[in-house]
Amino acid sequence: MKSDEQTSLLTRRTSRTQQQSVRLSITHQSIRDIERISQNAHRLVQEVNDTDSVNGLLGCEDDYSVGSGIDEMFDDDVPVSGGRGSVTQSDLDYLSGEASSNWDEQPNRNAMLVDRMGEQLLQANDIESEARILRKSLKLDARSIPSSFDLEDDETNMQEHLSTRQVSDRVHESTRALRSKMLTTSQRGSRAALLEMMQESDEEEKPKPLLAPTKLQILRLLSFTFLVMLIIYMLLKMGTYAVGPPRLPIGEYKIVEAQVGHQFFMYYDFYSGKDSAGSNGYNLYVSREVADKEDIVKVVTEVVGEDDMVEIYEDEKEMEVDWLLEDLEFLEDLKRKKVDEMREKEVDVKVETEKKKVNETGAGMKKSTAKSVNGKNGTRHLQSATRLEAFNPDLPVNGTLTNNITETFVYLSSSSSAEGPRNSIRLEGRRRFNRGLFIIDLRHMPAGCGTWPAFWLTDEANWPVNGEIDIVEGVNYQDTAKTALHTTKECRMDDVPEGSKTGTWDTAVGIPDKKTGIPDMTFRYAEDCFVYDPHQWINQGCVATDLKLEGRSLGVPLNNNGGGVYALEWDPTNTHIRTWVFSPHGRVPRNLRDAMRTAQNVDESTRVAPDTTKWGLPYGHFPIGDGTNCPAEHFRNMRLVINLAFCGSVAGTRYFMDCPKQYKQFKTCEKWVASDPDELKEAYWKIRGVYVYEREWQKQWV
């Protein structure tokens, strides 16, 4: 055969001649059977000129020769030499195709032998039948069949069959291996030996079944997986160390905005219009042009008199350490006071008298001022020399000090309006923040009945989603500093470390029940920052109040002390928001004072970085961020706002409680403010400066 197509066509011809259906798609196993048997005999015919060995291998009886087997199976005259009972040299020559003179002249007969050989091999179930069929295949080895053979056109799917030459050639290869096995056994001519070797050959060719993985294989697979993961981990580690640690805002504070003097307004925009719906203040915010015309915004420079100067202590180290010691002593006094109150009902008159003495001593300490720091109250025992200085004097002109030391302030006030609401100021910062240290140095803040001043951080367009932080806020005659946070749900302050602050929480008592309207007199602290918490006042938020300077850190008392300094540290990386108040200025930590005094220095190396660890304990401590009950994402994208509102949802609501004298004459806060009383002349901001710091970004492993 010269092609697969000719073999397929011959197969169709044979099927019609034999008048039986022979399946054309011979399986691979059947092909291997043909190869195996043909190769065994052909190898012996070509290389072993031994008729007895051939007969033994083919499993023939003594009376069954190669040539006679062919005559018997096909019932036609085949020129074969030799008699029955042995394989002669002529038989061997005929099988090898060397002695046949008319082989090429009988293509039809040869084709028939091929087809019958294939069909019978599929049906053969014993070695004798396979041997007889094999003898036929050898006679057609290396022969070709004419291409002019008559074919039918109705059968077209006759492909993928091997030609006789292809089958025979592959058969010869495997025969050598079988013959080698035959020669090594003592039962060379035994039919049983042949059968055993044929079965072994079948088993070798069969595909081995898939076995379940052994424990060793599983262990190897796990070890390989672990090794791969270890390599990947090491590569990632090496890459991480090559790139370096992540950048985090954990360095020292650097000034980003020093809002002082005439430069103050470059950091803000003037908002003009009505107050927001949430505040609903009785005021109209005006533009810069209107404010200038009304003379309610200006920058003023004043000479610092001796009465306005502060005592500066020479011993820095003693001062730095003493702030923390003083705060710790204050906390111990609070604990002792609470213990005394718990025993109040159990003590006799003598113990009661001793308790009153302790309380009087505590009250005296609370009323001390900066100039009585070295007094007899025992809170501080500094023997260092002091000197008087302006707290934050103006920079000298051209580096030369003048005889008169001056300080410059920003003045923000309000004015009455014929239309009704009072004209006022609202400044909105131009920069957005997500962290920072915010400091305001005040000489005076708005105070009095009906006032509602605030210095705060907000993103009103996304309120309360992005939160709100009230740094300084007061209404009416409030005299104690407070810091409030306002957020959406899931921001509680019930995990504040003990001893981390000198303040306490505002209270929420008498909240009306939403269904019955009956006030709930349960005592609760305002520790939930959610603006609509059902157990707190609407928009109360979580509110920290000052205890150390209680009654002297806001409003009128603060102004009488010459003002003070407020600072708020918003540090999500270190998981907290903290707030301080220092009043009067003589009680401001030296590190904080020096930071503000040098914030405008052209030479950055001479600027002092504020260090909050040297300021003592804050009065407000709000845990935020990882590991707390308030995610840091509650506070973001906020800007500074400075404003002065009147009445509204807070000051107006509390008007009848906070202003009983005014309430007798004016039944509403709005009527009181509209009357333009002289008291409102004290409703103004006098700001020495606002200082905003942010931590430097540094690479560090967390």
Tab-separated table of N, CA and C in Angstrom, residues 468-601:
chain	number	residue	atom	x	y	z
A	468	GLU	N	-17.347	66.165	62.261
A	468	GLU	CA	-17.193	67.561	62.712
A	468	GLU	C	-16.430	67.537	64.024
A	469	ILE	N	-15.488	68.468	64.161
A	469	ILE	CA	-14.704	68.598	65.392
A	469	ILE	C	-14.792	70.042	65.857
A	470	ASP	N	-15.401	70.254	67.007
A	470	ASP	CA	-15.514	71.597	67.585
A	470	ASP	C	-14.356	71.801	68.555
A	471	ILE	N	-13.381	72.629	68.143
A	471	ILE	CA	-12.192	72.853	68.970
A	471	ILE	C	-12.508	73.803	70.117
A	472	VAL	N	-13.086	74.943	69.771
A	472	VAL	CA	-13.513	75.927	70.777
A	472	VAL	C	-14.940	76.310	70.459
A	473	GLU	N	-15.828	76.155	71.417
A	473	GLU	CA	-17.239	76.485	71.195
A	473	GLU	C	-17.891	76.803	72.541
A	474	GLY	N	-18.693	77.844	72.536
A	474	GLY	CA	-19.413	78.195	73.755
A	474	GLY	C	-20.690	78.939	73.419
A	475	VAL	N	-21.654	78.882	74.322
A	475	VAL	CA	-22.913	79.621	74.139
A	475	VAL	C	-23.221	80.386	75.411
A	476	ASN	N	-23.763	81.581	75.201
A	476	ASN	CA	-24.216	82.421	76.317
A	476	ASN	C	-23.085	82.636	77.324
A	477	TYR	N	-23.302	82.256	78.584
A	477	TYR	CA	-22.321	82.527	79.635
A	477	TYR	C	-21.494	81.296	80.022
A	478	GLN	N	-21.412	80.335	79.178
A	478	GLN	CA	-20.612	79.151	79.511
A	478	GLN	C	-19.166	79.566	79.761
A	479	ASP	N	-18.548	78.938	80.802
A	479	ASP	CA	-17.220	79.365	81.227
A	479	ASP	C	-16.199	78.226	81.272
A	480	THR	N	-16.560	77.047	80.764
A	480	THR	CA	-15.650	75.900	80.792
A	480	THR	C	-15.464	75.365	79.382
A	481	ALA	N	-14.219	75.161	79.025
A	481	ALA	CA	-13.898	74.710	77.670
A	481	ALA	C	-14.481	73.326	77.409
A	482	LYS	N	-14.959	73.145	76.185
A	482	LYS	CA	-15.507	71.865	75.742
A	482	LYS	C	-15.018	71.567	74.334
A	483	THR	N	-14.852	70.289	74.046
A	483	THR	CA	-14.541	69.829	72.693
A	483	THR	C	-15.535	68.745	72.334
A	484	ALA	N	-16.178	68.881	71.184
A	484	ALA	CA	-17.224	67.934	70.784
A	484	ALA	C	-16.912	67.345	69.411
A	485	LEU	N	-17.230	66.055	69.260
A	485	LEU	CA	-17.138	65.368	67.970
A	485	LEU	C	-18.534	64.951	67.539
A	486	HIS	N	-18.810	65.087	66.250
A	486	HIS	CA	-20.119	64.725	65.704
A	486	HIS	C	-19.895	63.802	64.506
A	487	THR	N	-20.565	62.645	64.498
A	487	THR	CA	-20.339	61.652	63.450
A	487	THR	C	-21.641	60.926	63.121
A	488	THR	N	-21.505	59.976	62.196
A	488	THR	CA	-22.570	59.015	61.936
A	488	THR	C	-22.463	57.896	62.976
A	489	LYS	N	-23.152	56.790	62.761
A	489	LYS	CA	-23.189	55.691	63.732
A	489	LYS	C	-21.806	55.043	63.898
A	490	GLU	N	-21.704	54.276	64.979
A	490	GLU	CA	-20.515	53.467	65.282
A	490	GLU	C	-19.291	54.328	65.583
A	491	CYS	N	-19.438	55.230	66.547
A	491	CYS	CA	-18.290	55.999	67.038
A	491	CYS	C	-18.540	56.313	68.508
A	492	ARG	N	-18.019	55.445	69.368
A	492	ARG	CA	-18.225	55.603	70.807
A	492	ARG	C	-16.896	55.839	71.502
A	493	MET	N	-16.974	56.526	72.654
A	493	MET	CA	-15.786	56.870	73.429
A	493	MET	C	-15.799	56.182	74.791
A	494	ASP	N	-16.145	54.893	74.791
A	494	ASP	CA	-16.186	54.140	76.032
A	494	ASP	C	-14.929	53.313	76.251
A	495	ASP	N	-13.841	53.630	75.521
A	495	ASP	CA	-12.597	52.881	75.665
A	495	ASP	C	-11.411	53.816	75.906
A	496	VAL	N	-11.641	54.912	76.593
A	496	VAL	CA	-10.574	55.871	76.879
A	496	VAL	C	-9.683	55.313	77.993
A	497	PRO	N	-8.376	55.272	77.786
A	497	PRO	CA	-7.480	54.759	78.835
A	497	PRO	C	-7.582	55.599	80.105
A	498	GLU	N	-7.576	54.924	81.232
A	498	GLU	CA	-7.663	55.625	82.506
A	498	GLU	C	-6.393	56.444	82.741
A	499	GLY	N	-6.583	57.652	83.251
A	499	GLY	CA	-5.453	58.518	83.532
A	499	GLY	C	-4.864	59.203	82.327
A	500	SER	N	-5.602	59.202	81.205
A	500	SER	CA	-5.081	59.816	79.987
A	500	SER	C	-5.580	61.242	79.781
A	501	LYS	N	-6.428	61.758	80.684
A	501	LYS	CA	-6.977	63.104	80.500
A	501	LYS	C	-7.337	63.699	81.861
A	502	THR	N	-7.445	65.016	81.875
A	502	THR	CA	-7.832	65.717	83.108
A	502	THR	C	-9.275	66.195	83.061
A	503	GLY	N	-9.969	65.890	81.967
A	503	GLY	CA	-11.354	66.319	81.849
A	503	GLY	C	-12.322	65.172	82.075
A	504	THR	N	-13.584	65.431	81.799
A	504	THR	CA	-14.633	64.424	81.937
A	504	THR	C	-15.577	64.566	80.752
A	505	TRP	N	-16.659	63.806	80.770
A	505	TRP	CA	-17.640	63.860	79.685
A	505	TRP	C	-18.823	64.726	80.088
A	506	ASP	N	-19.374	65.393	79.119
A	506	ASP	CA	-20.631	66.109	79.336
A	506	ASP	C	-21.720	65.079	79.659
A	507	THR	N	-22.809	65.538	80.237
A	507	THR	CA	-23.881	64.627	80.641
A	507	THR	C	-25.079	64.740	79.701
A	508	ALA	N	-25.885	63.690	79.733
A	508	ALA	CA	-27.121	63.657	78.943
A	508	ALA	C	-28.232	63.160	79.860
A	509	VAL	N	-28.943	64.075	80.485
A	509	VAL	CA	-29.999	63.753	81.444
A	509	VAL	C	-31.269	64.499	81.046
A	510	GLY	N	-32.397	63.863	81.205
A	510	GLY	CA	-33.685	64.498	80.910
A	510	GLY	C	-34.065	64.448	79.448
A	511	ILE	N	-33.545	63.472	78.704
A	511	ILE	CA	-33.864	63.347	77.282
A	511	ILE	C	-35.311	62.867	77.144
A	512	PRO	N	-36.178	63.604	76.446
A	512	PRO	CA	-37.581	63.173	76.308
A	512	PRO	C	-37.692	61.884	75.494
A	513	ASP	N	-38.555	61.010	75.932
A	513	ASP	CA	-38.823	59.788	75.190
A	513	ASP	C	-39.531	60.148	73.880
A	514	LYS	N	-39.100	59.516	72.780
A	514	LYS	CA	-39.653	59.883	71.482
A	514	LYS	C	-41.128	59.533	71.351
A	515	LYS	N	-41.608	58.514	72.072
A	515	LYS	CA	-43.001	58.108	71.968
A	515	LYS	C	-43.876	58.807	73.001
A	516	THR	N	-43.416	58.803	74.241
A	516	THR	CA	-44.259	59.346	75.313
A	516	THR	C	-43.960	60.798	75.627
A	517	GLY	N	-42.741	61.264	75.296
A	517	GLY	CA	-42.352	62.629	75.632
A	517	GLY	C	-41.916	62.795	77.071
A	518	ILE	N	-41.957	61.741	77.852
A	518	ILE	CA	-41.559	61.803	79.261
A	518	ILE	C	-40.037	61.864	79.343
A	519	PRO	N	-39.486	62.814	80.091
A	519	PRO	CA	-38.021	62.932	80.196
A	519	PRO	C	-37.415	61.695	80.868
A	520	ASP	N	-36.304	61.247	80.300
A	520	ASP	CA	-35.554	60.135	80.881
A	520	ASP	C	-34.496	60.724	81.804
A	521	MET	N	-34.652	60.518	83.121
A	521	MET	CA	-33.753	61.131	84.092
A	521	MET	C	-32.553	60.249	84.415
A	522	THR	N	-32.336	59.222	83.623
A	522	THR	CA	-31.163	58.373	83.817
A	522	THR	C	-29.897	59.169	83.535
A	523	PHE	N	-28.937	59.072	84.464
A	523	PHE	CA	-27.695	59.818	84.299
A	523	PHE	C	-26.794	59.081	83.312
A	524	ARG	N	-26.396	59.777	82.256
A	524	ARG	CA	-25.513	59.200	81.254
A	524	ARG	C	-24.463	60.229	80.856
A	525	TYR	N	-23.286	59.717	80.485
A	525	TYR	CA	-22.260	60.563	79.900
A	525	TYR	C	-22.466	60.625	78.385
A	526	ALA	N	-22.149	61.776	77.819
A	526	ALA	CA	-22.256	61.950	76.360
A	526	ALA	C	-21.010	61.382	75.696
A	527	GLU	N	-20.988	60.033	75.566
A	527	GLU	CA	-19.826	59.346	75.004
A	527	GLU	C	-20.059	58.838	73.578
A	528	ASP	N	-21.278	58.989	73.088
A	528	ASP	CA	-21.587	58.526	71.730
A	528	ASP	C	-21.552	59.729	70.783
A	529	CYS	N	-20.703	59.642	69.766
A	529	CYS	CA	-20.545	60.769	68.840
A	529	CYS	C	-21.638	60.828	67.787
A	530	PHE	N	-22.487	59.809	67.716
A	530	PHE	CA	-23.572	59.775	66.733
A	530	PHE	C	-24.532	60.934	66.998
A	531	VAL	N	-24.782	61.751	65.969
A	531	VAL	CA	-25.551	62.985	66.162
A	531	VAL	C	-27.013	62.711	66.511
A	532	TYR	N	-27.499	61.493	66.197
A	532	TYR	CA	-28.894	61.180	66.489
A	532	TYR	C	-29.019	60.034	67.491
A	533	ASP	N	-28.060	59.938	68.385
A	533	ASP	CA	-28.152	58.906	69.419
A	533	ASP	C	-29.423	59.134	70.248
A	534	PRO	N	-30.250	58.096	70.428
A	534	PRO	CA	-31.548	58.290	71.092
A	534	PRO	C	-31.442	58.639	72.571
A	535	HIS	N	-30.300	58.394	73.195
A	535	HIS	CA	-30.156	58.652	74.629
A	535	HIS	C	-29.406	59.949	74.913
A	536	GLN	N	-29.182	60.780	73.886
A	536	GLN	CA	-28.521	62.072	74.056
A	536	GLN	C	-29.341	63.144	73.351
A	537	TRP	N	-28.999	64.387	73.632
A	537	TRP	CA	-29.661	65.488	72.961
A	537	TRP	C	-29.322	65.451	71.470
A	538	ILE	N	-30.231	65.942	70.642
A	538	ILE	CA	-29.994	65.968	69.197
A	538	ILE	C	-28.690	66.712	68.890
A	539	ASN	N	-27.820	66.063	68.136
A	539	ASN	CA	-26.538	66.628	67.720
A	539	ASN	C	-25.637	66.985	68.901
A	540	GLN	N	-25.828	66.312	70.033
A	540	GLN	CA	-24.947	66.572	71.169
A	540	GLN	C	-23.555	66.010	70.905
A	541	GLY	N	-23.491	64.826	70.322
A	541	GLY	CA	-22.206	64.205	70.054
A	541	GLY	C	-21.503	63.789	71.328
A	542	CYS	N	-20.233	63.415	71.193
A	542	CYS	CA	-19.419	63.089	72.371
A	542	CYS	C	-18.664	64.349	72.770
A	543	VAL	N	-18.816	64.747	74.032
A	543	VAL	CA	-18.342	66.056	74.473
A	543	VAL	C	-17.427	65.898	75.681
A	544	ALA	N	-16.172	66.339	75.524
A	544	ALA	CA	-15.214	66.357	76.627
A	544	ALA	C	-15.187	67.759	77.237
A	545	THR	N	-15.247	67.829	78.555
A	545	THR	CA	-15.228	69.128	79.245
A	545	THR	C	-14.003	69.202	80.159
A	546	ASP	N	-13.477	70.410	80.317
A	546	ASP	CA	-12.291	70.636	81.136
A	546	ASP	C	-12.657	70.633	82.614
A	547	LEU	N	-11.811	69.998	83.414
A	547	LEU	CA	-12.000	70.024	84.865
A	547	LEU	C	-10.908	70.815	85.570
A	548	LYS	N	-9.702	70.746	85.053
A	548	LYS	CA	-8.573	71.382	85.720
A	548	LYS	C	-8.747	72.894	85.808
A	549	LEU	N	-9.265	73.480	84.714
A	549	LEU	CA	-9.522	74.924	84.713
A	549	LEU	C	-11.030	75.187	84.678
A	550	GLU	N	-11.772	74.365	85.317
A	550	GLU	CA	-13.233	74.493	85.297
A	550	GLU	C	-13.663	75.883	85.780
A	551	GLY	N	-14.516	76.522	84.964
A	551	GLY	CA	-15.006	77.856	85.314
A	551	GLY	C	-14.088	78.983	84.894
A	552	ARG	N	-12.932	78.659	84.279
A	552	ARG	CA	-11.972	79.719	83.921
A	552	ARG	C	-11.379	79.549	82.534
A	553	SER	N	-11.903	78.637	81.738
A	553	SER	CA	-11.262	78.307	80.472
A	553	SER	C	-12.089	78.683	79.252
A	554	LEU	N	-13.143	79.496	79.407
A	554	LEU	CA	-14.000	79.879	78.279
A	554	LEU	C	-14.745	81.159	78.617
A	555	GLY	N	-15.093	81.912	77.576
A	555	GLY	CA	-15.989	83.048	77.750
A	555	GLY	C	-15.432	84.169	78.592
A	556	VAL	N	-16.294	84.733	79.417
A	556	VAL	CA	-15.934	85.914	80.214
A	556	VAL	C	-14.729	85.662	81.116
A	557	PRO	N	-14.655	84.562	81.888
A	557	PRO	CA	-13.460	84.336	82.729
A	557	PRO	C	-12.170	84.244	81.912
A	558	LEU	N	-12.235	83.608	80.742
A	558	LEU	CA	-11.041	83.526	79.904
A	558	LEU	C	-10.592	84.917	79.486
A	559	ASN	N	-11.545	85.754	79.090
A	559	ASN	CA	-11.202	87.112	78.674
A	559	ASN	C	-10.623	87.916	79.833
A	560	ASN	N	-11.143	87.693	81.029
A	560	ASN	CA	-10.627	88.424	82.197
A	560	ASN	C	-9.194	88.016	82.519
A	561	ASN	N	-8.811	86.807	82.117
A	561	ASN	CA	-7.436	86.336	82.331
A	561	ASN	C	-6.506	86.712	81.187
A	562	GLY	N	-7.010	87.485	80.231
A	562	GLY	CA	-6.166	87.890	79.105
A	562	GLY	C	-6.128	86.870	77.989
A	563	GLY	N	-7.100	85.945	77.981
A	563	GLY	CA	-7.175	84.967	76.915
A	563	GLY	C	-6.451	83.676	77.256
A	564	GLY	N	-6.096	82.937	76.239
A	564	GLY	CA	-5.435	81.651	76.442
A	564	GLY	C	-5.131	80.984	75.103
A	565	VAL	N	-4.631	79.789	75.185
A	565	VAL	CA	-4.253	79.032	73.984
A	565	VAL	C	-4.991	77.701	74.002
A	566	TYR	N	-5.626	77.386	72.869
A	566	TYR	CA	-6.295	76.096	72.676
A	566	TYR	C	-5.514	75.305	71.630
A	567	ALA	N	-5.418	74.028	71.852
A	567	ALA	CA	-4.713	73.168	70.892
A	567	ALA	C	-5.475	71.854	70.743
A	568	LEU	N	-5.594	71.411	69.504
A	568	LEU	CA	-6.226	70.124	69.220
A	568	LEU	C	-5.314	69.311	68.317
A	569	GLU	N	-5.022	68.093	68.735
A	569	GLU	CA	-4.182	67.173	67.963
A	569	GLU	C	-5.076	66.091	67.356
A	570	TRP	N	-5.140	66.078	66.040
A	570	TRP	CA	-5.921	65.089	65.275
A	570	TRP	C	-4.905	64.161	64.621
A	571	ASP	N	-4.741	63.005	65.197
A	571	ASP	CA	-3.662	62.107	64.795
A	571	ASP	C	-4.191	60.677	64.630
A	572	PRO	N	-4.787	60.352	63.472
A	572	PRO	CA	-5.327	59.005	63.283
A	572	PRO	C	-4.251	57.921	63.267
A	573	THR	N	-3.030	58.265	62.868
A	573	THR	CA	-1.961	57.264	62.860
A	573	THR	C	-1.651	56.790	64.271
A	574	ASN	N	-1.647	57.711	65.219
A	574	ASN	CA	-1.422	57.361	66.625
A	574	ASN	C	-2.730	57.168	67.394
A	575	THR	N	-3.824	57.063	66.650
A	575	THR	CA	-5.157	56.649	67.143
A	575	THR	C	-5.720	57.544	68.235
A	576	HIS	N	-5.716	58.856	68.037
A	576	HIS	CA	-6.381	59.712	69.008
A	576	HIS	C	-6.641	61.111	68.441
A	577	ILE	N	-7.612	61.757	69.084
A	577	ILE	CA	-7.817	63.200	68.992
A	577	ILE	C	-7.730	63.710	70.424
A	578	ARG	N	-6.866	64.709	70.644
A	578	ARG	CA	-6.665	65.221	72.003
A	578	ARG	C	-6.737	66.746	71.982
A	579	THR	N	-7.143	67.303	73.105
A	579	THR	CA	-7.322	68.752	73.162
A	579	THR	C	-6.858	69.306	74.505
A	580	TRP	N	-6.210	70.497	74.446
A	580	TRP	CA	-5.671	71.184	75.621
A	580	TRP	C	-6.209	72.625	75.661
A	581	VAL	N	-6.220	73.184	76.854
A	581	VAL	CA	-6.472	74.611	77.024
A	581	VAL	C	-5.520	75.121	78.097
A	582	PHE	N	-4.883	76.267	77.792
A	582	PHE	CA	-3.945	76.885	78.730
A	582	PHE	C	-4.353	78.347	78.910
A	583	SER	N	-4.644	78.713	80.146
A	583	SER	CA	-5.018	80.103	80.449
A	583	SER	C	-4.671	80.381	81.916
A	584	PRO	N	-4.109	81.582	82.168
A	584	PRO	CA	-3.662	82.612	81.215
A	584	PRO	C	-2.382	82.176	80.499
A	585	HIS	N	-1.798	83.096	79.742
A	585	HIS	CA	-0.669	82.743	78.887
A	585	HIS	C	0.570	82.336	79.672
A	586	GLY	N	0.645	82.744	80.930
A	586	GLY	CA	1.784	82.349	81.742
A	586	GLY	C	1.808	80.855	82.025
A	587	ARG	N	0.719	80.164	81.798
A	587	ARG	CA	0.656	78.725	82.037
A	587	ARG	C	0.780	77.913	80.741
A	588	VAL	N	1.165	78.561	79.672
A	588	VAL	CA	1.389	77.845	78.421
A	588	VAL	C	2.760	77.170	78.484
A	589	PRO	N	2.852	75.870	78.188
A	589	PRO	CA	4.154	75.186	78.189
A	589	PRO	C	5.154	75.898	77.281
A	590	ARG	N	6.403	75.923	77.737
A	590	ARG	CA	7.409	76.674	76.994
A	590	ARG	C	7.582	76.133	75.576
A	591	ASN	N	7.504	74.819	75.396
A	591	ASN	CA	7.657	74.256	74.046
A	591	ASN	C	6.583	74.799	73.119
A	592	LEU	N	5.346	74.897	73.604
A	592	LEU	CA	4.252	75.412	72.781
A	592	LEU	C	4.450	76.894	72.493
A	593	ARG	N	4.865	77.653	73.496
A	593	ARG	CA	5.091	79.092	73.290
A	593	ARG	C	6.204	79.322	72.272
A	594	ASP	N	7.303	78.592	72.409
A	594	ASP	CA	8.420	78.777	71.480
A	594	ASP	C	8.041	78.343	70.064
A	595	ALA	N	7.205	77.334	69.939
A	595	ALA	CA	6.770	76.893	68.608
A	595	ALA	C	6.004	78.006	67.912
A	596	MET	N	5.108	78.688	68.635
A	596	MET	CA	4.338	79.766	68.029
A	596	MET	C	5.217	80.983	67.740
A	597	ARG	N	6.160	81.283	68.626
A	597	ARG	CA	7.001	82.457	68.437
A	597	ARG	C	7.956	82.301	67.254
A	598	THR	N	8.314	81.065	66.924
A	598	THR	CA	9.284	80.855	65.845
A	598	THR	C	8.644	80.329	64.560
A	599	ALA	N	7.338	80.213	64.538
A	599	ALA	CA	6.664	79.620	63.375
A	599	ALA	C	6.913	80.403	62.100
A	600	GLN	N	7.146	81.727	62.198
A	600	GLN	CA	7.339	82.552	61.010
A	600	GLN	C	8.809	82.764	60.652
A	601	ASN	N	9.703	82.165	61.368
A	601	ASN	CA	11.125	82.358	61.077
A	601	ASN	C	11.446	81.894	59.662
